[in-house]
mmCIF file of C-alpha atoms in Angstrom:
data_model
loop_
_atom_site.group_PDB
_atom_site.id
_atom_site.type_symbol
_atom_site.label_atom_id
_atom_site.label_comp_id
_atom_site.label_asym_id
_atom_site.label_seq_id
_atom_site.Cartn_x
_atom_site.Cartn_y
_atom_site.Cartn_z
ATOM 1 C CA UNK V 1335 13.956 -18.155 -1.172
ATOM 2 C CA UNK V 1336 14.977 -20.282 1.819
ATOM 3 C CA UNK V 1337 11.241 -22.082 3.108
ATOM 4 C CA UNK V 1338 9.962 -21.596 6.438
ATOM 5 C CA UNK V 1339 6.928 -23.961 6.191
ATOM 6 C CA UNK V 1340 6.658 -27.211 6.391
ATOM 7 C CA UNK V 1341 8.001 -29.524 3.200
ATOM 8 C CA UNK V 1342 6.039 -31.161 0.584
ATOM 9 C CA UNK V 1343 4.717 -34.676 1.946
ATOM 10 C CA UNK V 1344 6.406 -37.172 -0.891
ATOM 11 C CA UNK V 1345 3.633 -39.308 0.101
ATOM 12 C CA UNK V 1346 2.230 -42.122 -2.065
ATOM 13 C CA UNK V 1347 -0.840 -39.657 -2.714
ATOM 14 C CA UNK V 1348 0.611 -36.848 -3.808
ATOM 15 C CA UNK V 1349 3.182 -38.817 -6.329
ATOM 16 C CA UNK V 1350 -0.319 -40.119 -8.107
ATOM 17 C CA UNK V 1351 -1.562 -36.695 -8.004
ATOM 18 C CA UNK V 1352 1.135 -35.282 -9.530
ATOM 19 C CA UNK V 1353 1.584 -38.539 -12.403
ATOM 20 C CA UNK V 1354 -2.249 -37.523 -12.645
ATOM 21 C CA UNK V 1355 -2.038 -33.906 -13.220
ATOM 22 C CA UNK V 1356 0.964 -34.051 -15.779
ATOM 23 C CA UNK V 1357 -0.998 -36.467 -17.797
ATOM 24 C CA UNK V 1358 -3.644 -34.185 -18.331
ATOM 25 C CA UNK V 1359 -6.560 -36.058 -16.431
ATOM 26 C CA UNK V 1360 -6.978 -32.544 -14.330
ATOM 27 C CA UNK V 1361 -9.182 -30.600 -16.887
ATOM 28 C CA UNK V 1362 -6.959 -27.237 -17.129
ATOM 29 C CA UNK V 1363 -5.652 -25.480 -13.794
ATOM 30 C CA UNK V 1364 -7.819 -25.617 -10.686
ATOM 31 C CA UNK V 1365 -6.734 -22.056 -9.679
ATOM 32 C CA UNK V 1366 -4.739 -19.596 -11.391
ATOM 33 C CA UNK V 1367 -2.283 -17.237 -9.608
ATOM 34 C CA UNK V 1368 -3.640 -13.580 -9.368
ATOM 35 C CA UNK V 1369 -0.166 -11.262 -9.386
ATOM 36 C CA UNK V 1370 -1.235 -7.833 -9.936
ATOM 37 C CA UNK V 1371 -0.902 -6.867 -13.822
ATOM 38 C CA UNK V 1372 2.647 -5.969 -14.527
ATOM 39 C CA UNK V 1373 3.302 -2.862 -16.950
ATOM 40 C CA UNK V 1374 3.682 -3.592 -20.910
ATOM 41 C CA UNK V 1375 6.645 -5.112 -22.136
ATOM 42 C CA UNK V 1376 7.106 -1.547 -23.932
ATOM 43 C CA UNK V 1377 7.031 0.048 -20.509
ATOM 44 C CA UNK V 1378 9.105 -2.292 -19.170
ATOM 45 C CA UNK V 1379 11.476 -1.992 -21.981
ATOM 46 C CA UNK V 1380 11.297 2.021 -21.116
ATOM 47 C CA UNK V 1381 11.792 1.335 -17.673
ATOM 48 C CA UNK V 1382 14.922 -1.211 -18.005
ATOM 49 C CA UNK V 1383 16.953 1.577 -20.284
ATOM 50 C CA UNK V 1384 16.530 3.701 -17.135
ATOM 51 C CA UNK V 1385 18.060 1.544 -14.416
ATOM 52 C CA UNK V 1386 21.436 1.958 -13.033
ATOM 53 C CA UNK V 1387 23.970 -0.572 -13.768
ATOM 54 C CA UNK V 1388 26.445 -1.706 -11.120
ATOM 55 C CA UNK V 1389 28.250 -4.543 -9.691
ATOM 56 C CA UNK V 1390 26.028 -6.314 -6.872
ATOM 57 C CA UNK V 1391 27.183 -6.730 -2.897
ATOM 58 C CA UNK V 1392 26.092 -8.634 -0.612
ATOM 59 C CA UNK V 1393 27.800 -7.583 2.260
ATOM 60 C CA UNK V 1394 26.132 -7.936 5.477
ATOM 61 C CA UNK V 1395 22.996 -9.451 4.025
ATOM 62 C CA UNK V 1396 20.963 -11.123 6.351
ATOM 63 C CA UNK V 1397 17.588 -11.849 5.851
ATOM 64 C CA UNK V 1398 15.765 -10.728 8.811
ATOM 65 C CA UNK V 1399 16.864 -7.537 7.712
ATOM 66 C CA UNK V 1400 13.864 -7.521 5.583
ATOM 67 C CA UNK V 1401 10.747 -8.210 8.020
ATOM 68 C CA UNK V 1402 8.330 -10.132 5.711
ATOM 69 C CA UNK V 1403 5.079 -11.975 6.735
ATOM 70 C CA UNK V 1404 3.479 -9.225 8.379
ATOM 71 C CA UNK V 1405 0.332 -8.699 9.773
ATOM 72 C CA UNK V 1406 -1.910 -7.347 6.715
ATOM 73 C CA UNK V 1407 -5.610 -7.541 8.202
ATOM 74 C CA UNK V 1408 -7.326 -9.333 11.508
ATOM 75 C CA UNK V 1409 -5.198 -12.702 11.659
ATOM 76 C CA UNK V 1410 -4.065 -12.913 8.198
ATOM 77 C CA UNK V 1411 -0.175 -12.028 7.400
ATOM 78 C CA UNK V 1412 0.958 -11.106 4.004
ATOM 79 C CA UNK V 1413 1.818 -15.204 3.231
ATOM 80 C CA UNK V 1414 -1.686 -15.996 3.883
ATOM 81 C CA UNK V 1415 -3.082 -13.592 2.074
ATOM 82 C CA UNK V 1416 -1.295 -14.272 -1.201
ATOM 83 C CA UNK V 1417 -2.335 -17.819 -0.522
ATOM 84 C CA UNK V 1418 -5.848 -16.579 -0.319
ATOM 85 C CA UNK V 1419 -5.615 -14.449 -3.750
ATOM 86 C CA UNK V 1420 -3.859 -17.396 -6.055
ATOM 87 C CA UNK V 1421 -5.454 -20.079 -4.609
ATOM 88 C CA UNK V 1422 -8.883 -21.564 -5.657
ATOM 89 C CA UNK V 1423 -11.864 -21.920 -3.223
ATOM 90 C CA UNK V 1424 -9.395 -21.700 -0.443
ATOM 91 C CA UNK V 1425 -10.970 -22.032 3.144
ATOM 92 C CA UNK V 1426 -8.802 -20.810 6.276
ATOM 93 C CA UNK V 1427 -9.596 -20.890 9.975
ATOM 94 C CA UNK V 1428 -10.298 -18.996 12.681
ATOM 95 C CA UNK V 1429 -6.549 -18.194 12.706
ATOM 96 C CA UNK V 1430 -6.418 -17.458 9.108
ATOM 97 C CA UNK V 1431 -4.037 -20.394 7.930
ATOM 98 C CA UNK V 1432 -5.867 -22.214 4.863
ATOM 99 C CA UNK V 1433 -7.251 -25.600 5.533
ATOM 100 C CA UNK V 1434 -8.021 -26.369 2.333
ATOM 101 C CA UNK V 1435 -7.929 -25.209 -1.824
ATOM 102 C CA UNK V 1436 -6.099 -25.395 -4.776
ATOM 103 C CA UNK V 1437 -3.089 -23.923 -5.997
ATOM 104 C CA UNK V 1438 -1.752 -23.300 -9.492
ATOM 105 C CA UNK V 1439 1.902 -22.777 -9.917
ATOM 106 C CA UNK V 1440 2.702 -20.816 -12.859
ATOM 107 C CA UNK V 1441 6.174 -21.086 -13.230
ATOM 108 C CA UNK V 1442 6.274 -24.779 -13.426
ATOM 109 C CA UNK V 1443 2.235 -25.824 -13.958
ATOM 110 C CA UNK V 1444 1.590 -28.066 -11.326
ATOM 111 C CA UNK V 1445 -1.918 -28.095 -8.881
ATOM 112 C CA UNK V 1446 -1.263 -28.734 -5.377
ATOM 113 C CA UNK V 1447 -3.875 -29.302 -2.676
ATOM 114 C CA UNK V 1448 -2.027 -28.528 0.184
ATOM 115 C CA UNK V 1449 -0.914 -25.434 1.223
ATOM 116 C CA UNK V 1450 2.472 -26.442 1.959
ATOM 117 C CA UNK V 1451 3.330 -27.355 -0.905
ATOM 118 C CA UNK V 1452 3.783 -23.753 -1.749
ATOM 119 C CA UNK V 1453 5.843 -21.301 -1.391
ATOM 120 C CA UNK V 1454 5.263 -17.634 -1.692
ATOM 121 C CA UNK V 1455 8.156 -15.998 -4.126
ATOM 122 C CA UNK V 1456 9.523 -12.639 -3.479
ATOM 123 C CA UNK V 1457 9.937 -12.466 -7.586
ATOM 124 C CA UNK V 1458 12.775 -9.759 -7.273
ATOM 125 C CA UNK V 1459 14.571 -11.896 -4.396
ATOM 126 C CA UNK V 1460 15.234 -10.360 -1.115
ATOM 127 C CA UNK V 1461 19.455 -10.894 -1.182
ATOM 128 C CA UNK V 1462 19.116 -9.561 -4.700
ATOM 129 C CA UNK V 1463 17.418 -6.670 -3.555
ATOM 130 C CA UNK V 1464 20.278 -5.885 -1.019
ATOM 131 C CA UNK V 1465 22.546 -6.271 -3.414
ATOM 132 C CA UNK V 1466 20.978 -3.954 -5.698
ATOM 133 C CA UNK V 1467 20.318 -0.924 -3.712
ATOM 134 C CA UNK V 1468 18.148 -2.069 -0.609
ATOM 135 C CA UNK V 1469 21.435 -1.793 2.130
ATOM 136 C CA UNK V 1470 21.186 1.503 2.155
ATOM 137 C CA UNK V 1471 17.016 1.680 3.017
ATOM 138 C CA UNK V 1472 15.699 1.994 5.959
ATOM 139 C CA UNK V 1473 13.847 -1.595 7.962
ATOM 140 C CA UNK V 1474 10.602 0.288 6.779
ATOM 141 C CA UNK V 1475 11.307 -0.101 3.419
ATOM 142 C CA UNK V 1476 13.024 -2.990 3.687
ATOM 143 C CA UNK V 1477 9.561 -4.133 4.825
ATOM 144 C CA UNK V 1478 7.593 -2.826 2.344
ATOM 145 C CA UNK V 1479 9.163 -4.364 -0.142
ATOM 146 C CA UNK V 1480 9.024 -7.968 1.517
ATOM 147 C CA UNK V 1481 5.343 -7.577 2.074
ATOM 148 C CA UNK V 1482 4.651 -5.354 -1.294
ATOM 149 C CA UNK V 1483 0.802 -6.640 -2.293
ATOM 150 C CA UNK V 1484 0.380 -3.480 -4.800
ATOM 151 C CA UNK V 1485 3.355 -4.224 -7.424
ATOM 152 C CA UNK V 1486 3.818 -7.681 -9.092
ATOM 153 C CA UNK V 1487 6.346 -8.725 -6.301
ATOM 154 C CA UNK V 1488 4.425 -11.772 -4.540
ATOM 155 C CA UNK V 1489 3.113 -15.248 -6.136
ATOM 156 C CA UNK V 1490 2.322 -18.474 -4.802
ATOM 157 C CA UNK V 1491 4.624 -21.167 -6.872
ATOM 158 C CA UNK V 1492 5.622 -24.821 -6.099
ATOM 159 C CA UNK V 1493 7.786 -24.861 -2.861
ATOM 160 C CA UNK V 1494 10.636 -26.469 -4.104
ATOM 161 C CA UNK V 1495 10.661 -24.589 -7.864
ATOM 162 C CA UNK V 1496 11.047 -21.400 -5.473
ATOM 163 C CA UNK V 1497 13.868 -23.107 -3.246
ATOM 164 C CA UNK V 1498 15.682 -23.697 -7.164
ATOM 165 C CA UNK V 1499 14.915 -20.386 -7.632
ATOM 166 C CA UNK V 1500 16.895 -19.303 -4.665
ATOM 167 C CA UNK V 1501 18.314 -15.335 -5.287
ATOM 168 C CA UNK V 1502 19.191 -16.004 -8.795
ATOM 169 C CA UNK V 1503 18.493 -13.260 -11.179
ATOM 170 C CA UNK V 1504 16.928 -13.726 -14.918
ATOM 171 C CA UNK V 1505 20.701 -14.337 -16.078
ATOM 172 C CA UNK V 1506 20.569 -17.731 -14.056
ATOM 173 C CA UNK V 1507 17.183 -18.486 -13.819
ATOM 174 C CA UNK V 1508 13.482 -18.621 -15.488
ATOM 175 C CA UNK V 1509 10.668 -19.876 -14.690
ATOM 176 C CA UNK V 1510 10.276 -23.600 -16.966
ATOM 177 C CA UNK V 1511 7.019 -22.675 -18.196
ATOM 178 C CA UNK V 1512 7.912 -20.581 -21.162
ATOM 179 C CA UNK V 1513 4.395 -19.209 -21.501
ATOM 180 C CA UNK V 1514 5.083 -17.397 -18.150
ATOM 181 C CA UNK V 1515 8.877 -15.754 -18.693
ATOM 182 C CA UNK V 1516 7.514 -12.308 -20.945
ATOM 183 C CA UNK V 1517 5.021 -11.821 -17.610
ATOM 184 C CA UNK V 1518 8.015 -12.354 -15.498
ATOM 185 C CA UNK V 1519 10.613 -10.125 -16.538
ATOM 186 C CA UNK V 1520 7.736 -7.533 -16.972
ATOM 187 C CA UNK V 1521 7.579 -7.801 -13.520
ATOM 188 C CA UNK V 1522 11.097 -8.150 -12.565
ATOM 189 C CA UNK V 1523 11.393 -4.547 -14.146
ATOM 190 C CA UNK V 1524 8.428 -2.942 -13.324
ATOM 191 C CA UNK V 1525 9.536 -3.422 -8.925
ATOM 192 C CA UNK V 1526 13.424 -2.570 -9.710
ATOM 193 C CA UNK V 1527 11.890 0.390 -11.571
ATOM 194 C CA UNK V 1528 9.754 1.537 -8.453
ATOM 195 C CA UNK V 1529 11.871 0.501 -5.811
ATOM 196 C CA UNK V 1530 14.674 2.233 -7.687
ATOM 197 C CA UNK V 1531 16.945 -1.038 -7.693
ATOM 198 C CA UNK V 1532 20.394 -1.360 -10.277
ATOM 199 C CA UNK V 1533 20.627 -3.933 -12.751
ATOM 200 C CA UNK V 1534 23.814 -5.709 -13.412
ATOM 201 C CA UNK V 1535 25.134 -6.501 -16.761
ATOM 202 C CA UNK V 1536 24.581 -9.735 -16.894
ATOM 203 C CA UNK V 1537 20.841 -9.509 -16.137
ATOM 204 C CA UNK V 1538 20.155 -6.231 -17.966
ATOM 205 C CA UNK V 1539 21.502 -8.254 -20.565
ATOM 206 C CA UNK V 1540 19.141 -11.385 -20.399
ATOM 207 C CA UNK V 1541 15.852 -8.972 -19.456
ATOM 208 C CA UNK V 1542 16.329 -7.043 -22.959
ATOM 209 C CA UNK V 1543 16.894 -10.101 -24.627
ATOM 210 C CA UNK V 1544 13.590 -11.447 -23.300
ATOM 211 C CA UNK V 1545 11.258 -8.578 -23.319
ATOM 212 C CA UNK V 1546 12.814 -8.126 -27.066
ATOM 213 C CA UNK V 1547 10.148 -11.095 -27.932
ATOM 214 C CA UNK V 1548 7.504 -10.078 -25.791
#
């Protein structure tokens, strides 16, 4: 997804915390990234034999036809509170932006300490959602779906994994950690399933493949 926030400092600091981190001086995570519980791999199997197949389109995408960042509670819009949920002993301010915590990337494993340095992934994309069914919902739902805190939908990751990660599907892209992938594309299923998206080939074809060894 395209970022809105500020870029990852390449400072001096943060290249030592990273060299630290990979080498395993960090004892484990510091935080772990709370997405709510997707459905079984045989559920998701169920689910994926369900969904239409078509050809995407992306005509007349544009993303501000999705209003995301919303206003969940008090100050806080939906970015902040994911930040708040996979983040460990995050602090925010009066405004509700975090000052301070740890964040655990599970698609590539990498700690940060600085808020932006992450990025909050719509897991099913927003363009991929148009092209799969969401140009003919209304802004509401559009909306719903680009705040959706309820299905497995929204997850703090490493701000330039996400920007890889763009609006590709499962056919063009996984997450590196292959630990996470069966929890991903149990995920990517379970929100086409409720949101009533299509599937095409391509992808139905690499979601079977990897829920097959899940």
């Amino acid at each position: 997804m395209p970022k809105f926030y500020a870029r990852r400092r390449l400072s001096i600091l943060s290249g030592l915390t990273g060299l630290i981190a990979s080498a395993g001086l960090i004892n484990g995570p510091a935080a772990s990234a709370a997405l709510p519980t997707p459905v079984s791999a045989a559920t998701a199997r169920t689910y994926l034999a369900s969904l239409t197949v078509a050809t995407e389109d992306r005509t007349g995408y544009d993303r501000d036809l999705f209003p995301h960042w919303i206003t969940q509670s008090g100050a806080c819009n939906t970015r902040e509170v994911v930040l708040k949920r996979d983040g460990s002993n995050v602090q925010q301010d009066s405004s509700c932006a975090a000052t301070s915590g740890s964040w655990y990337s599970v698609y590539d494993g990498a700690t940060w300490s600085a808020a932006s340095d992450v990025d909050i992934d719509h897991l099913v994309p927003l363009a991929e959602a148009w092209d799969s069914g969401a140009d003919s919902w209304t802004t509401s739902r559009r909306q719903s779906f680009a705040n959706d805190l309820t299905r497995p939908q929204l997850i703090a990751v490493t701000d330039n994994v996400n920007q890889a990660k763009g609006d590709q599907d499962p056919a063009t892209w996984m997450p590196s950690r292959t630990a996470y992938r069966c929890t991903y594309v149990r995920a990517w299923v379970q929100v086409k399933y409720y949101y009533g998206l299509s599937v095409d080939s391509a992808e139905k074809s690499a979601l079977t493949n990897y829920l097959a060894s899940c």
